[in-house]
Amino acid sequence: MIEEPAKLQIRATIKRPTQAQIDAFKNIPTGFLCDAMEGQGALCTSIQPVCTDGGLPLHAHGPALVADNGPAEILATMGALHIAQEGDIVVAAAHGHTDCAAAGDRFCGMMKNKGVAGFVTDGQMRDYSGIVTAGLPAWCAGLSPNSPYSNGPGKVGFGAVVGGRHIETGDIIVADRDGVVVVPFAMIDTVIAQLATIQELENTLDAKVQDGFSEMAKVEAMLKDGTAKMVR
């Protein structure tokens, strides 16, 4: 580097979805969102709910506030906590580093106090029982008691690659038991417009399956038009 970067950079102006846009994702399953985005949108499967036994909610949604930490670092997450608004999902990028915790119970408690709706990281977390007590829904790549550093450099309010996907501050994050999905800011309205149709199709198919339906129409059609065949 020609010169050392600032230890912490915080973006002064952050784009945010409207409250109506945010509310449209309440209780929406992540699978519906992937269906609306050509089957894509989920972060890698290593990022899972920190708690699945009922101790924490298994659904969270809101605009991403991205904290781009270096490996083994949390200074950017500290900066995100400083500017977080009620309903934000703090996304802590650890650059895939999984040898120490990216957050613990005190961080979760402070984020909960700020009104943060959830926490997502590609790193690990620690202080499991305290995290559950704090009550903040969280998704991570596992648990580790090792401690991180807070020396920087770090950036808040920009973007970062987390779980194999680039997430920009202001994108919508929806997380549930299946994983974490990011809806890019530019696609928010397009995805919202498709949700009602997807819900209707899912409800119709659910009802048919419960009534005993077991046919695969696509396979039947392929057998009829010759693109599939029975082989002895």
C-alpha atoms as one frame of an Amber mdcrd trajectory, in Angstrom:
protein
   0.000   0.000   0.000   1.098   3.559  -0.693  -0.325   4.708   2.624  -2.165
   3.163   5.556  -5.969   3.409   5.336  -8.018   4.918   8.139  -8.576   2.437
  10.921 -12.330   2.775  10.509 -14.344   4.248   7.637 -18.072   4.870   8.142
 -20.196   5.849   5.171 -21.912   9.158   5.842 -24.948   8.634   3.577 -26.586
   5.211   3.497 -29.356   4.202   1.114 -32.291   2.491   2.804 -35.448   0.779
   1.545 -38.756   2.348   2.520 -40.590   0.964   5.538 -43.270  -0.414   3.213
 -40.613  -2.317   1.254 -39.118  -3.706   4.457 -42.517  -4.741   5.821 -43.286
  -6.693   2.629 -40.694  -9.299   3.666 -42.145  -9.999   7.114 -42.535 -13.772
   7.675 -41.698 -14.557   4.029 -39.874 -17.914   3.707 -36.416 -17.689   2.173
 -37.401 -20.291  -0.414 -40.052 -17.956  -1.824 -37.421 -15.268  -2.343 -35.073
 -17.629  -4.164 -37.985 -18.696  -6.387 -38.493 -15.013  -7.216 -34.810 -14.620
  -8.152 -34.375 -17.507 -10.598 -33.559 -19.969  -7.835 -30.685 -17.932  -6.415
 -29.945 -15.509  -3.588 -28.935 -17.676  -0.639 -25.632 -17.366   1.193 -23.524
 -20.526   1.483 -24.949 -23.317   3.619 -22.242 -22.992   6.278 -24.125 -19.918
   7.565 -26.891 -21.294   9.772 -28.982 -20.133  12.742 -26.862 -20.067  15.894
 -29.811 -21.555  17.810 -32.387 -24.003  16.472 -33.926 -25.383  19.674 -36.488
 -22.643  20.149 -34.317 -20.332  22.238 -34.225 -17.652  19.534 -36.584 -16.601
  16.722 -35.861 -18.361  13.442 -36.942 -15.545  11.146 -35.489 -12.075  10.697
 -35.766  -9.519   7.934 -34.523  -6.000   7.325 -32.050  -3.820   5.441 -28.419
  -4.885   5.567 -25.911  -2.737   7.428 -22.607  -4.178   6.249 -19.585  -4.202
   8.542 -16.557  -5.191   6.463 -14.050  -6.518   8.987 -10.761  -8.125   8.179
 -10.111 -11.699   9.319 -10.216 -12.013  13.131 -11.414  -8.388  13.368 -14.526
  -6.716  14.833 -13.768  -2.978  14.608 -16.184  -2.515  11.694 -18.919  -4.333
  13.631 -18.330  -1.910  16.491 -18.787   0.930  13.998 -21.981  -0.647  12.671
 -23.367  -0.864  16.192 -22.639   2.854  16.577 -24.806   3.869  13.577 -27.342
   1.021  13.474 -30.999   1.948  13.171 -33.996   0.037  14.465 -34.828  -2.871
  12.176 -31.372  -3.186  10.579 -29.709  -6.543   9.997 -26.035  -6.152  10.885
 -23.951  -8.194   8.424 -20.410  -8.766   9.684 -17.973  -9.855   6.994 -15.133
 -11.918   8.438 -13.778 -12.869   4.996 -14.466 -16.512   5.784 -12.190 -16.537
   8.830 -13.453 -19.146  11.284 -10.731 -19.392  13.931 -12.277 -16.863  16.310
 -15.621 -15.314  17.154 -17.047 -12.447  15.103 -19.456 -11.547  17.936 -20.538
 -12.738  21.361 -23.276 -12.225  23.902 -22.408  -8.601  24.781 -22.426  -7.539
  21.131 -25.775  -9.279  20.681 -27.152  -7.591  23.783 -26.042  -4.158  22.609
 -27.435  -4.721  19.114 -30.712  -5.831  20.650 -30.730  -2.651  22.749 -30.317
  -0.580  19.560 -33.328  -2.290  17.988 -31.304  -4.312  15.473 -33.484  -7.063
  13.965 -30.784  -9.676  13.434 -27.104 -10.480  12.978 -25.455 -12.377  10.123
 -21.784 -13.299   9.762 -19.628 -15.665   7.766 -17.490 -15.969  10.893 -18.202
 -17.741  14.145 -19.792 -16.609  17.393 -19.258 -17.353  21.061 -21.010 -17.180
  24.458 -23.924 -19.303  23.277 -26.028 -19.187  26.425 -25.582 -15.415  26.637
 -26.557 -15.011  22.978 -29.791 -16.857  23.670 -30.429 -14.701  26.723 -29.846
 -11.546  24.661 -32.654 -12.643  22.351 -31.191 -11.408  19.054 -31.725 -13.767
  16.093 -28.307 -14.630  14.651 -26.837 -16.667  11.807 -23.173 -17.691  11.686
 -20.671 -20.340  10.594 -20.434 -22.070  13.981 -19.080 -21.434  17.451 -15.584
 -20.632  18.707 -14.483 -19.276  22.086 -11.395 -17.609  20.576 -11.309 -13.809
  20.846 -11.130 -11.360  17.903  -9.201  -8.093  17.663 -10.447  -4.526  17.184
  -7.495  -2.863  15.484  -8.952  -2.372  11.988  -8.962  -1.472   9.274 -12.704
  -1.782   8.780 -15.489  -0.215   6.707 -19.135   0.344   7.605 -22.027   1.072
   5.270 -20.409  -0.095   2.050 -20.472  -3.694   0.777 -18.648  -6.993   1.183
 -18.699 -10.579   0.002 -20.350 -12.725   2.668 -21.145 -16.383   2.196 -20.296
 -16.263  -1.499 -22.537 -13.293  -2.323 -21.852  -9.583  -2.523 -24.058  -7.717
  -0.070 -24.447  -3.958  -0.219 -25.732  -1.872   2.651 -29.429  -1.294   1.915
 -30.041  -4.702   0.364 -32.798  -6.700   2.037 -31.746  -9.638   4.206 -34.209
 -12.397   5.063 -33.059 -15.267   7.259 -34.857 -18.337   8.563 -34.242 -21.985
   9.464 -33.214 -22.756   5.871 -30.524 -20.071   5.705 -29.941 -16.462   4.682
 -31.053 -14.771   1.448 -30.034 -11.369   0.101 -32.359  -9.367  -2.143 -30.320
  -6.712  -3.985 -31.610  -3.168  -3.543 -32.388  -2.824  -7.259 -34.538  -5.981
  -7.190 -36.633  -5.231  -4.099 -39.774  -4.066  -5.901 -39.515  -6.783  -8.554
 -39.304  -9.492  -5.896 -42.149  -7.990  -3.863 -44.344  -7.977  -6.987 -43.839
 -11.740  -7.413 -44.441 -12.807  -3.825 -48.242 -12.980  -4.029 -48.101 -15.212
  -7.105 -45.491 -17.476  -5.532 -47.559 -17.735  -2.339 -50.666 -18.675  -4.336
 -48.810 -21.342  -6.320 -47.290 -22.789  -3.134 -50.661 -22.886  -1.379 -52.303
 -24.583  -4.373 -49.606 -27.244  -4.618 -49.623 -27.797  -0.843 -53.360 -28.453
  -0.959 -52.977 -30.888  -3.866 -50.204 -32.823  -2.085 -52.265 -33.043   1.090
 -55.107 -34.461  -1.017 -52.833 -37.231  -2.289 -51.290 -35.719  -5.425 -48.080
 -37.491  -6.446 -47.620 -36.923 -10.177 -44.782 -35.086 -11.886 -46.440 -33.374
 -14.841 -43.107 -32.447 -16.418 -41.954 -36.070 -16.543 -45.304 -37.177 -17.979
 -45.035 -34.525 -20.694 -41.451 -35.540 -21.535 -42.479 -39.173 -21.902 -45.281
 -38.131 -24.270 -43.168 -35.865 -26.473 -40.192 -38.246 -26.647 -37.661 -36.156
 -24.719 -37.704 -38.940 -22.116 -38.272 -42.649 -22.558 -38.677 -45.808 -20.565
 -35.651 -48.132 -20.985 -35.573 -51.894 -20.343
